[in-house]
mmCIF file of C-alpha atoms and ligand atoms in Angstrom:
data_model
loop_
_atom_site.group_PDB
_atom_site.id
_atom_site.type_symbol
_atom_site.label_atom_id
_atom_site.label_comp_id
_atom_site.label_asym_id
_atom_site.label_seq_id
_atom_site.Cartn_x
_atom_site.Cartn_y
_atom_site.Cartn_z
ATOM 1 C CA UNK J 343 67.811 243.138 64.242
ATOM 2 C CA UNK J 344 69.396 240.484 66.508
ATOM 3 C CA UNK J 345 71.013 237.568 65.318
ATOM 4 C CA UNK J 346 72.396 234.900 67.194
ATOM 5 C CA UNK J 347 74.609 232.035 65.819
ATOM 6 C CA UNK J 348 74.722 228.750 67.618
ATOM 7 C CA UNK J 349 77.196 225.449 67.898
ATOM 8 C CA UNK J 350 77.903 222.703 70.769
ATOM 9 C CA UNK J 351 81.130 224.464 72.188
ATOM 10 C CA UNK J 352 80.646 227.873 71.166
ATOM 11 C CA UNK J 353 84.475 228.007 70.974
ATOM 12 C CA UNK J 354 84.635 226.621 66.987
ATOM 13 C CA UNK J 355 81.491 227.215 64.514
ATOM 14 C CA UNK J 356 79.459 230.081 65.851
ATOM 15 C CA UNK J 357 82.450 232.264 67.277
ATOM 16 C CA UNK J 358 83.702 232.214 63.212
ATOM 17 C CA UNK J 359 79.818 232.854 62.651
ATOM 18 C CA UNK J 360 80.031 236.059 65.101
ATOM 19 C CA UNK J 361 82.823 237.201 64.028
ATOM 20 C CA UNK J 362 82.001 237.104 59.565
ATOM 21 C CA UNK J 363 78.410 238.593 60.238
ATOM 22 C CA UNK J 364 79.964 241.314 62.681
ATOM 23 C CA UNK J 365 81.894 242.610 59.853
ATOM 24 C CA UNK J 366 79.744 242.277 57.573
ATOM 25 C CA UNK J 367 77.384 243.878 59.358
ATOM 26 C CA UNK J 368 79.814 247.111 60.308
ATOM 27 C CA UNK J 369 80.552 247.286 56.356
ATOM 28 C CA UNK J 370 77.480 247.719 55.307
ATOM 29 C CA UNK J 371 77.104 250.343 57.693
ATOM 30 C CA UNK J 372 73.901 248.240 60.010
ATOM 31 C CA UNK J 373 72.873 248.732 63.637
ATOM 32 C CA UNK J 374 72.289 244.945 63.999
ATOM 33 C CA UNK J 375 73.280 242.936 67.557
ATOM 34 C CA UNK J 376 75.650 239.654 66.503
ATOM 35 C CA UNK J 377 76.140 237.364 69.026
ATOM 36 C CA UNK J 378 76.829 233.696 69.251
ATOM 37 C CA UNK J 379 76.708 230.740 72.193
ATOM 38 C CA UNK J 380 76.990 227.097 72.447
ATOM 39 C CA UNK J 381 74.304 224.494 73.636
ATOM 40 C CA UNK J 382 77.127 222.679 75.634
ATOM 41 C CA UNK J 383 78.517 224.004 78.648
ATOM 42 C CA UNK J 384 82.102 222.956 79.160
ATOM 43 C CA UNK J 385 84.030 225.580 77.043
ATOM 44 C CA UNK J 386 82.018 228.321 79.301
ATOM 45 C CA UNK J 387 84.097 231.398 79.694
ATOM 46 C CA UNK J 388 87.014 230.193 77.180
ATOM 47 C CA UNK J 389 88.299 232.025 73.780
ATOM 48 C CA UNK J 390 87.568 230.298 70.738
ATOM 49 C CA UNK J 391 89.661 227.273 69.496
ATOM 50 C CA UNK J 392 93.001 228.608 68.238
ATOM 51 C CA UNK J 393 92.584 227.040 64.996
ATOM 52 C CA UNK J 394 89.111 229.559 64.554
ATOM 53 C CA UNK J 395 91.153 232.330 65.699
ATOM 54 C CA UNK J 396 93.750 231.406 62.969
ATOM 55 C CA UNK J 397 91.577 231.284 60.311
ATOM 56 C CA UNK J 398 89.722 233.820 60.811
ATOM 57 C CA UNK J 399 92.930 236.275 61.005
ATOM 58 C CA UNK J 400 93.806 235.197 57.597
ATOM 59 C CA UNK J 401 90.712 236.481 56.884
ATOM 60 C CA UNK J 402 91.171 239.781 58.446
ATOM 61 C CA UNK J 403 89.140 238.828 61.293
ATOM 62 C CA UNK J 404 89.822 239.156 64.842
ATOM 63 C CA UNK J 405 87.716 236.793 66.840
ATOM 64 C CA UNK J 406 90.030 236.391 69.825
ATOM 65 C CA UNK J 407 88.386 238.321 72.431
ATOM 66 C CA UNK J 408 85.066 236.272 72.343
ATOM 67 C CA UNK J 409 84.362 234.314 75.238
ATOM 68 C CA UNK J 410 81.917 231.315 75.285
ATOM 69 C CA UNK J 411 78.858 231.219 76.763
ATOM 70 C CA UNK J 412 75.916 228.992 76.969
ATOM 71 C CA UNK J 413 72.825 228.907 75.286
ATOM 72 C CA UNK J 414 69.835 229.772 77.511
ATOM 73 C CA UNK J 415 65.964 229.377 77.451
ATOM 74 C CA UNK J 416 65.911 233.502 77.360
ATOM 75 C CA UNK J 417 67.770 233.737 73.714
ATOM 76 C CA UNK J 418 64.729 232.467 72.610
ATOM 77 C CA UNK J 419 63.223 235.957 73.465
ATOM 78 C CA UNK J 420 65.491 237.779 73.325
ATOM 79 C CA UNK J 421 66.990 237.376 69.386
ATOM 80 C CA UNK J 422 65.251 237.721 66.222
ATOM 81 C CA UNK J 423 66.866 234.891 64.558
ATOM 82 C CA UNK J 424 69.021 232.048 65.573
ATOM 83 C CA UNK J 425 70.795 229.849 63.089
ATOM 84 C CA UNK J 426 72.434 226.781 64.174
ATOM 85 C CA UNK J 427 75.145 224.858 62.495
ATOM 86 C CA UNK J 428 73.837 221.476 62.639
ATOM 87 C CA UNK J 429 70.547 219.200 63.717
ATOM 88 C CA UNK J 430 71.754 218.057 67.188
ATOM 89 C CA UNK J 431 71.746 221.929 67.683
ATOM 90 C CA UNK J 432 68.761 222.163 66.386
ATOM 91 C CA UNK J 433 67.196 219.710 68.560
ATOM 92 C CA UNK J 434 68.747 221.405 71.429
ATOM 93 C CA UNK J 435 68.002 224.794 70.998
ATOM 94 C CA UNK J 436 63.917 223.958 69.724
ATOM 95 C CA UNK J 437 64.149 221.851 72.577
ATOM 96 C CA UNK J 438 63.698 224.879 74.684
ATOM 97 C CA UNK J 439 61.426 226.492 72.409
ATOM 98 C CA UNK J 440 57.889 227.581 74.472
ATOM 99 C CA UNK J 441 55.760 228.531 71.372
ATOM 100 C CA UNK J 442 55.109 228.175 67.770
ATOM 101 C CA UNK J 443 57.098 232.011 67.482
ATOM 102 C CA UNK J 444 60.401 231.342 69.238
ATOM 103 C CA UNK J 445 60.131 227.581 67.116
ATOM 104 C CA UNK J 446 60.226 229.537 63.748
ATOM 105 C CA UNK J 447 63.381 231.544 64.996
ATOM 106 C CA UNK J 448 65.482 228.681 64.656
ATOM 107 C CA UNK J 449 66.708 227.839 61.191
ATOM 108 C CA UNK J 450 70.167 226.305 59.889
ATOM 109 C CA UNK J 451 72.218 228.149 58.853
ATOM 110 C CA UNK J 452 72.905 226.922 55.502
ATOM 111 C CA UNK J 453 69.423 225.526 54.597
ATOM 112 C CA UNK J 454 70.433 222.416 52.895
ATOM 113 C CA UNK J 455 73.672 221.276 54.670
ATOM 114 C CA UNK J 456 74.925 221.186 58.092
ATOM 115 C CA UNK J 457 78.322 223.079 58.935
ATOM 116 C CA UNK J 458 80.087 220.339 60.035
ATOM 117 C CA UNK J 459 81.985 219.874 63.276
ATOM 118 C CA UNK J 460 85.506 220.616 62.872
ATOM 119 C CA UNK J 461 86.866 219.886 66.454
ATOM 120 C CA UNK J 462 88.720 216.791 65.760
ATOM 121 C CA UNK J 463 89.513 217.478 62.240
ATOM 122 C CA UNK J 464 92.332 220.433 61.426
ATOM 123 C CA UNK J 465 91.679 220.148 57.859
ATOM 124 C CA UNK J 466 87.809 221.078 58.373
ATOM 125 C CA UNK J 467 88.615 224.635 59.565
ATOM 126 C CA UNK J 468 88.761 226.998 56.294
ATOM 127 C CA UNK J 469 85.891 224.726 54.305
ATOM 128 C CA UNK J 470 84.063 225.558 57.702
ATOM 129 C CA UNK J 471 84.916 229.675 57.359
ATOM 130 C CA UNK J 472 84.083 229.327 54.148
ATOM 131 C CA UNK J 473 80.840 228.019 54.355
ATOM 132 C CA UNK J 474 79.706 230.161 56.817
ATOM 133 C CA UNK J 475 80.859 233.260 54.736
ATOM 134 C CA UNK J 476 79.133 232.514 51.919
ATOM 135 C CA UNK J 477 76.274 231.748 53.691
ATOM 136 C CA UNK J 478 76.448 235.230 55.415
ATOM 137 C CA UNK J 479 76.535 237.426 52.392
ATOM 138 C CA UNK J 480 73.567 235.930 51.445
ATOM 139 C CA UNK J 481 71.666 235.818 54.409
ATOM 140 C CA UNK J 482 72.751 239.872 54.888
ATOM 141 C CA UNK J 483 71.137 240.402 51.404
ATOM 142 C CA UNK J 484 68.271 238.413 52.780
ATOM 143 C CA UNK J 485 67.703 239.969 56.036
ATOM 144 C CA UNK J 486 68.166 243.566 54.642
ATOM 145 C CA UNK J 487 65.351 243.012 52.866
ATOM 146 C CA UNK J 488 62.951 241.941 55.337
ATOM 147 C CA UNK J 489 63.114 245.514 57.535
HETATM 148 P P1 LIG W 1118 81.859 223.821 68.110
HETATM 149 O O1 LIG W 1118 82.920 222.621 68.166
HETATM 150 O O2 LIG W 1118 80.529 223.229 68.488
HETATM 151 O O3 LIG W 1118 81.906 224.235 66.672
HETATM 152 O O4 LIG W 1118 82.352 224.867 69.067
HETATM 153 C C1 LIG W 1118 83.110 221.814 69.280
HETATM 154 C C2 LIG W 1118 83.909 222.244 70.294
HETATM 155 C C3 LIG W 1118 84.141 221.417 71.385
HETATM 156 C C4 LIG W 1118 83.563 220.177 71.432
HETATM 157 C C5 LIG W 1118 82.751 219.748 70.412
HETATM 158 C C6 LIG W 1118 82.518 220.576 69.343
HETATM 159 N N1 LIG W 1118 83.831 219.334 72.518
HETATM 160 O O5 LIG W 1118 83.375 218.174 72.499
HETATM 161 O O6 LIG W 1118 84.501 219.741 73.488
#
């Protein structure tokens, strides 16, 4: 199984999204790929945001060795599923979508809300973890159960 998790920067959202499913993945003993990029491309090469990294930590999480990287055309192929954090990632990453297959890779993450950008807001940082780990346990139930 290959997941990929997808934001604008890659540096905020999805590196948090990486990092949850990782470990969740390694405790439940899984051979799955976890990976995570950005649609944007000006945080390429950078660690996440600090504020990511410290949240994260307090969750006994290390995320800080991550480095962004852009979404590409080949993801598409390459990953089983790709959840995105909100609809202008959607848009971007079905955007690049060739067939009706890759299209039905893409899903939010959380069905019915979008995780919401937190770059400009401190404060938005642990609902945002939280979110996304909730989201993750179930989506590991989920996925388990489609091999
Ligand atoms: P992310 O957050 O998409 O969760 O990584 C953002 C990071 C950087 C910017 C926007 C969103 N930015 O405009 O630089």
């Amino acid at each position: 199984m290959k997941i990929l998790m997808v934001c604008l920067g890659n540096i905020c959202r999805s590196p948090i999204a990486e990092g949850v499913m990782q470990k969740l993945v390694k405790d439940n003993g899984l051979n799955w790929e976890v990976d995570s990029a950005g649609t944007a491309s000006y945080h390429i090469g950078s660690h996440p945001d600090k504020r990511s990294i410290a949240v994260a930590k307090q969750h006994g999480i290390d995320i800080a060795q991550q480095k962004a990287r852009e979404f590409g055309k080949s993801d598409l192929e390459t990953f089983d599923h790709i959840y995105v954090m909100d609809r202008q990632n959607y848009e971007n990453v079905t955007s690049l979508a060739s067939n009706a297959e890759q299209m039905s890779k893409v899903e939010l993450l959380i069905p019915e809300r979008i995780v919401p950008d937190p770059y400009y807001d401190d404060a938005l940082f642990l609902p945002v973890f939280e979110m996304i780990t909730t989201q993750c346990e179930k989506l590991l139930t989920e996925l388990k159960n489609e091999n």
